[in-house]
Amino acid sequence: MKSLMKALLSMPPHYRCLCISHLIGWTAFLSNMLFFTDFMGQIVYHGDPYSAHNSTEFLIYQRGVEVGCWGLCINSVFSSLYSYLQKALVPYIGLKGLYFMGYLLFGLGTGVIGLFPNVYSSLVMCTLFGVMSSTLYTVPFNLITAYHREQQEEQRQQARCGGPDGSVRGQGMDCATLTCMVQLAQILVGGGLGLLVNTAGSVVVVVITASAVSLIGCCFVALFVRYMD
């Protein structure tokens, strides 16, 4: 824990910006994933989870939850497919394009199903959730690797010129710090979304919030995250 806190406090600014963008991305993604099946049951299918278990409203809600589970399955399948597609896209749009596109598509997709809830459009938009999922699991760690590669090259240049050896940042510690943003996002989502739903009285606010947070993250990754040539 001491090493982790030290790594956080001593991070160069571009490492810290990457961690913040990762936190924003996971907060948006988990907000949607946590309530998605409930959203399908209540908002898309107009079911009622609080009605009697043998009532039509409850059975309709259960059907919506089932279809929501299939939507999450679509998300997983498309995430796997997009992970292979990323390698072909990198030479054309780079890591910045991949990062920006992941946040943008997710923000637009969640915005569409939040404003215009429909069974078929919601299932189609689950493919965009897969784009975001794949992006969050790959691009930030590629950037961390690029940062460390640049740092190692600078240290080799200093050694050739007879300069003092710089302190070496541990790549494992930086990856662990980046991964901790996932747990922090879980705490934020778990602690805040329930209150938000109770205040708004509808789970549709969760999907709209996920869209807004993702679009904010889209601006952040475009303006503040450092990319390597």
PDB file of C-alpha atoms in Angstrom:
ATOM      1  CA  MET A   1       0.000   0.000   0.000  1.00  0.00           C
ATOM      2  CA  LYS A   2       2.879   2.328   0.819  1.00  0.00           C
ATOM      3  CA  SER A   3       4.502   1.652  -2.567  1.00  0.00           C
ATOM      4  CA  LEU A   4       1.194   2.211  -4.346  1.00  0.00           C
ATOM      5  CA  MET A   5       0.580   5.568  -2.652  1.00  0.00           C
ATOM      6  CA  LYS A   6       4.150   6.610  -3.391  1.00  0.00           C
ATOM      7  CA  ALA A   7       3.668   5.686  -7.060  1.00  0.00           C
ATOM      8  CA  LEU A   8       0.490   7.754  -7.227  1.00  0.00           C
ATOM      9  CA  LEU A   9       2.045  10.820  -5.634  1.00  0.00           C
ATOM     10  CA  SER A  10       5.259  10.676  -7.680  1.00  0.00           C
ATOM     11  CA  MET A  11       3.612  10.083 -11.059  1.00  0.00           C
ATOM     12  CA  PRO A  12       4.611  12.333 -13.961  1.00  0.00           C
ATOM     13  CA  PRO A  13       1.647  14.428 -15.208  1.00  0.00           C
ATOM     14  CA  HIS A  14       1.031  12.356 -18.342  1.00  0.00           C
ATOM     15  CA  TYR A  15       0.792   9.166 -16.272  1.00  0.00           C
ATOM     16  CA  ARG A  16      -1.686  10.865 -13.935  1.00  0.00           C
ATOM     17  CA  CYS A  17      -3.818  12.095 -16.847  1.00  0.00           C
ATOM     18  CA  LEU A  18      -3.953   8.556 -18.212  1.00  0.00           C
ATOM     19  CA  CYS A  19      -5.164   7.274 -14.827  1.00  0.00           C
ATOM     20  CA  ILE A  20      -7.861   9.964 -14.683  1.00  0.00           C
ATOM     21  CA  SER A  21      -9.068   9.112 -18.188  1.00  0.00           C
ATOM     22  CA  HIS A  22      -9.158   5.427 -17.215  1.00  0.00           C
ATOM     23  CA  LEU A  23     -11.211   6.287 -14.129  1.00  0.00           C
ATOM     24  CA  ILE A  24     -13.681   8.319 -16.208  1.00  0.00           C
ATOM     25  CA  GLY A  25     -14.015   5.526 -18.747  1.00  0.00           C
ATOM     26  CA  TRP A  26     -14.647   2.797 -16.207  1.00  0.00           C
ATOM     27  CA  THR A  27     -17.106   4.981 -14.274  1.00  0.00           C
ATOM     28  CA  ALA A  28     -19.148   5.469 -17.455  1.00  0.00           C
ATOM     29  CA  PHE A  29     -18.909   1.808 -18.482  1.00  0.00           C
ATOM     30  CA  LEU A  30     -19.805   0.341 -15.087  1.00  0.00           C
ATOM     31  CA  SER A  31     -22.678   2.788 -14.617  1.00  0.00           C
ATOM     32  CA  ASN A  32     -24.339   1.368 -17.687  1.00  0.00           C
ATOM     33  CA  MET A  33     -23.429  -2.277 -17.121  1.00  0.00           C
ATOM     34  CA  LEU A  34     -24.615  -2.357 -13.514  1.00  0.00           C
ATOM     35  CA  PHE A  35     -28.183  -1.285 -14.320  1.00  0.00           C
ATOM     36  CA  PHE A  36     -28.522  -2.418 -17.936  1.00  0.00           C
ATOM     37  CA  THR A  37     -30.743  -5.477 -17.366  1.00  0.00           C
ATOM     38  CA  ASP A  38     -32.904  -3.482 -14.944  1.00  0.00           C
ATOM     39  CA  PHE A  39     -33.120  -0.711 -17.553  1.00  0.00           C
ATOM     40  CA  MET A  40     -34.282  -3.216 -20.168  1.00  0.00           C
ATOM     41  CA  GLY A  41     -36.916  -4.659 -17.837  1.00  0.00           C
ATOM     42  CA  GLN A  42     -38.330  -1.387 -16.534  1.00  0.00           C
ATOM     43  CA  ILE A  43     -37.806   1.209 -19.266  1.00  0.00           C
ATOM     44  CA  VAL A  44     -37.690  -0.747 -22.528  1.00  0.00           C
ATOM     45  CA  TYR A  45     -40.238  -3.472 -21.655  1.00  0.00           C
ATOM     46  CA  HIS A  46     -42.255  -1.356 -19.146  1.00  0.00           C
ATOM     47  CA  GLY A  47     -42.258  -4.115 -16.559  1.00  0.00           C
ATOM     48  CA  ASP A  48     -42.520  -3.693 -12.798  1.00  0.00           C
ATOM     49  CA  PRO A  49     -40.059  -5.547 -10.537  1.00  0.00           C
ATOM     50  CA  TYR A  50     -42.087  -4.619  -7.433  1.00  0.00           C
ATOM     51  CA  SER A  51     -45.383  -6.139  -8.545  1.00  0.00           C
ATOM     52  CA  ALA A  52     -46.597  -9.613  -7.514  1.00  0.00           C
ATOM     53  CA  HIS A  53     -44.447 -12.400  -8.927  1.00  0.00           C
ATOM     54  CA  ASN A  54     -47.354 -13.984 -10.767  1.00  0.00           C
ATOM     55  CA  SER A  55     -48.493 -10.699 -12.322  1.00  0.00           C
ATOM     56  CA  THR A  56     -48.166  -9.780 -15.988  1.00  0.00           C
ATOM     57  CA  GLU A  57     -46.033  -6.729 -15.139  1.00  0.00           C
ATOM     58  CA  PHE A  58     -43.469  -8.846 -13.288  1.00  0.00           C
ATOM     59  CA  LEU A  59     -43.313 -11.453 -16.062  1.00  0.00           C
ATOM     60  CA  ILE A  60     -42.768  -8.670 -18.610  1.00  0.00           C
ATOM     61  CA  TYR A  61     -39.969  -7.309 -16.404  1.00  0.00           C
ATOM     62  CA  GLN A  62     -38.364 -10.765 -16.269  1.00  0.00           C
ATOM     63  CA  ARG A  63     -38.524 -10.979 -20.056  1.00  0.00           C
ATOM     64  CA  GLY A  64     -36.787  -7.608 -20.309  1.00  0.00           C
ATOM     65  CA  VAL A  65     -34.041  -8.788 -17.956  1.00  0.00           C
ATOM     66  CA  GLU A  66     -33.560 -11.894 -20.120  1.00  0.00           C
ATOM     67  CA  VAL A  67     -33.191  -9.801 -23.254  1.00  0.00           C
ATOM     68  CA  GLY A  68     -30.808  -7.493 -21.351  1.00  0.00           C
ATOM     69  CA  CYS A  69     -28.640 -10.526 -20.567  1.00  0.00           C
ATOM     70  CA  TRP A  70     -28.511 -11.332 -24.284  1.00  0.00           C
ATOM     71  CA  GLY A  71     -27.448  -7.726 -24.834  1.00  0.00           C
ATOM     72  CA  LEU A  72     -24.552  -8.204 -22.423  1.00  0.00           C
ATOM     73  CA  CYS A  73     -23.657 -11.378 -24.333  1.00  0.00           C
ATOM     74  CA  ILE A  74     -23.551  -9.327 -27.562  1.00  0.00           C
ATOM     75  CA  ASN A  75     -21.292  -6.847 -25.764  1.00  0.00           C
ATOM     76  CA  SER A  76     -18.863  -9.624 -24.801  1.00  0.00           C
ATOM     77  CA  VAL A  77     -18.768 -11.196 -28.272  1.00  0.00           C
ATOM     78  CA  PHE A  78     -18.232  -7.877 -30.027  1.00  0.00           C
ATOM     79  CA  SER A  79     -15.586  -6.884 -27.485  1.00  0.00           C
ATOM     80  CA  SER A  80     -13.614 -10.003 -28.434  1.00  0.00           C
ATOM     81  CA  LEU A  81     -13.997  -9.343 -32.153  1.00  0.00           C
ATOM     82  CA  TYR A  82     -13.055  -5.677 -31.828  1.00  0.00           C
ATOM     83  CA  SER A  83      -9.941  -6.595 -29.851  1.00  0.00           C
ATOM     84  CA  TYR A  84      -8.635  -8.362 -32.980  1.00  0.00           C
ATOM     85  CA  LEU A  85      -9.791  -5.511 -35.216  1.00  0.00           C
ATOM     86  CA  GLN A  86      -7.844  -2.950 -33.176  1.00  0.00           C
ATOM     87  CA  LYS A  87      -4.514  -4.234 -34.458  1.00  0.00           C
ATOM     88  CA  ALA A  88      -5.585  -3.502 -38.029  1.00  0.00           C
ATOM     89  CA  LEU A  89      -6.906  -0.032 -37.104  1.00  0.00           C
ATOM     90  CA  VAL A  90      -3.826   1.216 -35.223  1.00  0.00           C
ATOM     91  CA  PRO A  91      -1.728   1.997 -38.351  1.00  0.00           C
ATOM     92  CA  TYR A  92      -4.556   4.164 -39.690  1.00  0.00           C
ATOM     93  CA  ILE A  93      -5.947   6.035 -36.669  1.00  0.00           C
ATOM     94  CA  GLY A  94      -3.334   5.353 -33.972  1.00  0.00           C
ATOM     95  CA  LEU A  95      -3.915   4.851 -30.257  1.00  0.00           C
ATOM     96  CA  LYS A  96      -5.429   8.324 -29.939  1.00  0.00           C
ATOM     97  CA  GLY A  97      -8.034   7.502 -32.571  1.00  0.00           C
ATOM     98  CA  LEU A  98      -8.864   4.186 -30.894  1.00  0.00           C
ATOM     99  CA  TYR A  99      -9.152   5.780 -27.453  1.00  0.00           C
ATOM    100  CA  PHE A 100     -11.258   8.698 -28.686  1.00  0.00           C
ATOM    101  CA  MET A 101     -13.504   6.471 -30.805  1.00  0.00           C
ATOM    102  CA  GLY A 102     -14.170   4.049 -27.941  1.00  0.00           C
ATOM    103  CA  TYR A 103     -15.393   6.789 -25.608  1.00  0.00           C
ATOM    104  CA  LEU A 104     -17.317   8.599 -28.361  1.00  0.00           C
ATOM    105  CA  LEU A 105     -19.196   5.538 -29.632  1.00  0.00           C
ATOM    106  CA  PHE A 106     -20.089   4.435 -26.117  1.00  0.00           C
ATOM    107  CA  GLY A 107     -21.315   7.916 -25.198  1.00  0.00           C
ATOM    108  CA  LEU A 108     -23.446   8.168 -28.327  1.00  0.00           C
ATOM    109  CA  GLY A 109     -24.765   4.598 -27.970  1.00  0.00           C
ATOM    110  CA  THR A 110     -25.866   4.986 -24.347  1.00  0.00           C
ATOM    111  CA  GLY A 111     -27.350   8.392 -25.182  1.00  0.00           C
ATOM    112  CA  VAL A 112     -29.454   6.872 -27.967  1.00  0.00           C
ATOM    113  CA  ILE A 113     -30.918   4.059 -25.841  1.00  0.00           C
ATOM    114  CA  GLY A 114     -31.490   6.448 -22.934  1.00  0.00           C
ATOM    115  CA  LEU A 115     -33.407   8.996 -25.021  1.00  0.00           C
ATOM    116  CA  PHE A 116     -35.104   6.512 -27.384  1.00  0.00           C
ATOM    117  CA  PRO A 117     -35.527   3.206 -25.504  1.00  0.00           C
ATOM    118  CA  ASN A 118     -36.334   0.405 -27.925  1.00  0.00           C
ATOM    119  CA  VAL A 119     -35.624  -3.335 -27.862  1.00  0.00           C
ATOM    120  CA  TYR A 120     -33.853  -3.607 -31.201  1.00  0.00           C
ATOM    121  CA  SER A 121     -31.890  -0.358 -31.011  1.00  0.00           C
ATOM    122  CA  SER A 122     -30.737  -1.266 -27.491  1.00  0.00           C
ATOM    123  CA  LEU A 123     -29.444  -4.641 -28.662  1.00  0.00           C
ATOM    124  CA  VAL A 124     -27.676  -3.046 -31.636  1.00  0.00           C
ATOM    125  CA  MET A 125     -26.061  -0.462 -29.362  1.00  0.00           C
ATOM    126  CA  CYS A 126     -24.661  -3.294 -27.218  1.00  0.00           C
ATOM    127  CA  THR A 127     -22.064  -3.750 -29.964  1.00  0.00           C
ATOM    128  CA  LEU A 128     -20.787  -0.260 -29.098  1.00  0.00           C
ATOM    129  CA  PHE A 129     -20.506  -1.303 -25.452  1.00  0.00           C
ATOM    130  CA  GLY A 130     -18.119  -3.977 -26.712  1.00  0.00           C
ATOM    131  CA  VAL A 131     -15.995  -1.317 -28.409  1.00  0.00           C
ATOM    132  CA  MET A 132     -15.692   0.547 -25.101  1.00  0.00           C
ATOM    133  CA  SER A 133     -14.932  -2.621 -23.162  1.00  0.00           C
ATOM    134  CA  SER A 134     -12.142  -3.617 -25.524  1.00  0.00           C
ATOM    135  CA  THR A 135     -10.757  -0.070 -25.537  1.00  0.00           C
ATOM    136  CA  LEU A 136     -10.549   0.090 -21.738  1.00  0.00           C
ATOM    137  CA  TYR A 137      -8.739  -3.236 -21.537  1.00  0.00           C
ATOM    138  CA  THR A 138      -6.120  -2.467 -24.194  1.00  0.00           C
ATOM    139  CA  VAL A 139      -5.349   1.152 -25.108  1.00  0.00           C
ATOM    140  CA  PRO A 140      -4.346   2.504 -21.646  1.00  0.00           C
ATOM    141  CA  PHE A 141      -1.892  -0.356 -21.120  1.00  0.00           C
ATOM    142  CA  ASN A 142      -0.425   0.162 -24.579  1.00  0.00           C
ATOM    143  CA  LEU A 143       0.150   3.801 -23.639  1.00  0.00           C
ATOM    144  CA  ILE A 144       1.805   2.831 -20.338  1.00  0.00           C
ATOM    145  CA  THR A 145       4.144   0.555 -22.288  1.00  0.00           C
ATOM    146  CA  ALA A 146       4.944   3.371 -24.718  1.00  0.00           C
ATOM    147  CA  TYR A 147       5.685   5.758 -21.835  1.00  0.00           C
ATOM    148  CA  HIS A 148       8.100   3.257 -20.287  1.00  0.00           C
ATOM    149  CA  ARG A 149       9.749   2.567 -23.622  1.00  0.00           C
ATOM    150  CA  GLU A 150      10.383   6.294 -24.039  1.00  0.00           C
ATOM    151  CA  GLN A 151      11.751   6.523 -20.504  1.00  0.00           C
ATOM    152  CA  GLN A 152      14.133   3.632 -21.071  1.00  0.00           C
ATOM    153  CA  GLU A 153      15.358   5.223 -24.296  1.00  0.00           C
ATOM    154  CA  GLU A 154      16.027   8.501 -22.466  1.00  0.00           C
ATOM    155  CA  GLN A 155      17.991   6.635 -19.792  1.00  0.00           C
ATOM    156  CA  ARG A 156      20.100   4.899 -22.450  1.00  0.00           C
ATOM    157  CA  GLN A 157      20.824   8.267 -24.057  1.00  0.00           C
ATOM    158  CA  GLN A 158      21.911   9.670 -20.687  1.00  0.00           C
ATOM    159  CA  ALA A 159      24.158   6.667 -20.090  1.00  0.00           C
ATOM    160  CA  ARG A 160      25.856   7.136 -23.486  1.00  0.00           C
ATOM    161  CA  CYS A 161      26.492  10.803 -22.697  1.00  0.00           C
ATOM    162  CA  GLY A 162      27.908   9.972 -19.290  1.00  0.00           C
ATOM    163  CA  GLY A 163      25.007  11.542 -17.426  1.00  0.00           C
ATOM    164  CA  PRO A 164      23.690  10.344 -14.060  1.00  0.00           C
ATOM    165  CA  ASP A 165      21.374   7.331 -14.044  1.00  0.00           C
ATOM    166  CA  GLY A 166      17.782   8.395 -13.530  1.00  0.00           C
ATOM    167  CA  SER A 167      15.432   6.612 -11.202  1.00  0.00           C
ATOM    168  CA  VAL A 168      13.605   3.791 -12.918  1.00  0.00           C
ATOM    169  CA  ARG A 169       9.809   3.658 -12.590  1.00  0.00           C
ATOM    170  CA  GLY A 170       8.438   0.169 -12.183  1.00  0.00           C
ATOM    171  CA  GLN A 171       6.159  -0.751 -15.055  1.00  0.00           C
ATOM    172  CA  GLY A 172       4.330  -3.280 -12.897  1.00  0.00           C
ATOM    173  CA  MET A 173       3.563  -0.633 -10.283  1.00  0.00           C
ATOM    174  CA  ASP A 174       2.261   1.781 -12.904  1.00  0.00           C
ATOM    175  CA  CYS A 175       0.053  -0.941 -14.412  1.00  0.00           C
ATOM    176  CA  ALA A 176      -1.233  -1.758 -10.908  1.00  0.00           C
ATOM    177  CA  THR A 177      -2.007   1.920 -10.298  1.00  0.00           C
ATOM    178  CA  LEU A 178      -3.871   2.095 -13.603  1.00  0.00           C
ATOM    179  CA  THR A 179      -5.836  -1.047 -12.716  1.00  0.00           C
ATOM    180  CA  CYS A 180      -6.759   0.466  -9.338  1.00  0.00           C
ATOM    181  CA  MET A 181      -8.842   3.016 -11.242  1.00  0.00           C
ATOM    182  CA  VAL A 182     -11.248   0.157 -12.026  1.00  0.00           C
ATOM    183  CA  GLN A 183     -11.778  -0.521  -8.321  1.00  0.00           C
ATOM    184  CA  LEU A 184     -12.125   3.198  -7.589  1.00  0.00           C
ATOM    185  CA  ALA A 185     -14.755   3.462 -10.328  1.00  0.00           C
ATOM    186  CA  GLN A 186     -16.631   0.535  -8.749  1.00  0.00           C
ATOM    187  CA  ILE A 187     -16.668   2.386  -5.419  1.00  0.00           C
ATOM    188  CA  LEU A 188     -17.929   5.591  -7.047  1.00  0.00           C
ATOM    189  CA  VAL A 189     -20.608   3.791  -9.036  1.00  0.00           C
ATOM    190  CA  GLY A 190     -21.698   1.552  -6.155  1.00  0.00           C
ATOM    191  CA  GLY A 191     -21.845   4.442  -3.714  1.00  0.00           C
ATOM    192  CA  GLY A 192     -23.458   7.065  -5.940  1.00  0.00           C
ATOM    193  CA  LEU A 193     -25.771   5.482  -8.492  1.00  0.00           C
ATOM    194  CA  GLY A 194     -28.264   4.036  -6.028  1.00  0.00           C
ATOM    195  CA  LEU A 195     -28.830   7.503  -4.559  1.00  0.00           C
ATOM    196  CA  LEU A 196     -29.108   8.951  -8.058  1.00  0.00           C
ATOM    197  CA  VAL A 197     -31.764   6.395  -9.070  1.00  0.00           C
ATOM    198  CA  ASN A 198     -33.738   6.974  -5.873  1.00  0.00           C
ATOM    199  CA  THR A 199     -33.619  10.735  -6.391  1.00  0.00           C
ATOM    200  CA  ALA A 200     -34.658  10.575 -10.059  1.00  0.00           C
ATOM    201  CA  GLY A 201     -37.144   7.755  -9.556  1.00  0.00           C
ATOM    202  CA  SER A 202     -36.074   5.960 -12.735  1.00  0.00           C
ATOM    203  CA  VAL A 203     -33.107   3.889 -13.917  1.00  0.00           C
ATOM    204  CA  VAL A 204     -33.044   5.812 -17.205  1.00  0.00           C
ATOM    205  CA  VAL A 205     -30.979   8.448 -15.394  1.00  0.00           C
ATOM    206  CA  VAL A 206     -28.160   5.888 -15.105  1.00  0.00           C
ATOM    207  CA  VAL A 207     -27.885   5.430 -18.865  1.00  0.00           C
ATOM    208  CA  ILE A 208     -27.973   9.191 -19.462  1.00  0.00           C
ATOM    209  CA  THR A 209     -25.298   9.670 -16.784  1.00  0.00           C
ATOM    210  CA  ALA A 210     -23.118   6.994 -18.400  1.00  0.00           C
ATOM    211  CA  SER A 211     -23.465   8.791 -21.732  1.00  0.00           C
ATOM    212  CA  ALA A 212     -22.575  12.195 -20.239  1.00  0.00           C
ATOM    213  CA  VAL A 213     -19.549  10.841 -18.343  1.00  0.00           C
ATOM    214  CA  SER A 214     -18.302   9.030 -21.447  1.00  0.00           C
ATOM    215  CA  LEU A 215     -18.573  12.158 -23.606  1.00  0.00           C
ATOM    216  CA  ILE A 216     -16.693  14.137 -20.947  1.00  0.00           C
ATOM    217  CA  GLY A 217     -14.047  11.408 -21.040  1.00  0.00           C
ATOM    218  CA  CYS A 218     -13.994  11.702 -24.817  1.00  0.00           C
ATOM    219  CA  CYS A 219     -12.944  15.352 -24.493  1.00  0.00           C
ATOM    220  CA  PHE A 220     -10.416  14.464 -21.780  1.00  0.00           C
ATOM    221  CA  VAL A 221      -8.638  11.769 -23.808  1.00  0.00           C
ATOM    222  CA  ALA A 222      -8.454  14.127 -26.779  1.00  0.00           C
ATOM    223  CA  LEU A 223      -7.058  17.107 -24.871  1.00  0.00           C
ATOM    224  CA  PHE A 224      -5.056  15.824 -21.900  1.00  0.00           C
ATOM    225  CA  VAL A 225      -3.772  12.301 -22.560  1.00  0.00           C
ATOM    226  CA  ARG A 226      -0.313  12.161 -24.101  1.00  0.00           C
ATOM    227  CA  TYR A 227       0.211   9.949 -27.142  1.00  0.00           C
ATOM    228  CA  MET A 228       3.475   8.711 -28.598  1.00  0.00           C
ATOM    229  CA  ASP A 229       4.394   9.106 -32.282  1.00  0.00           C
TER     230      ASP A 229
END
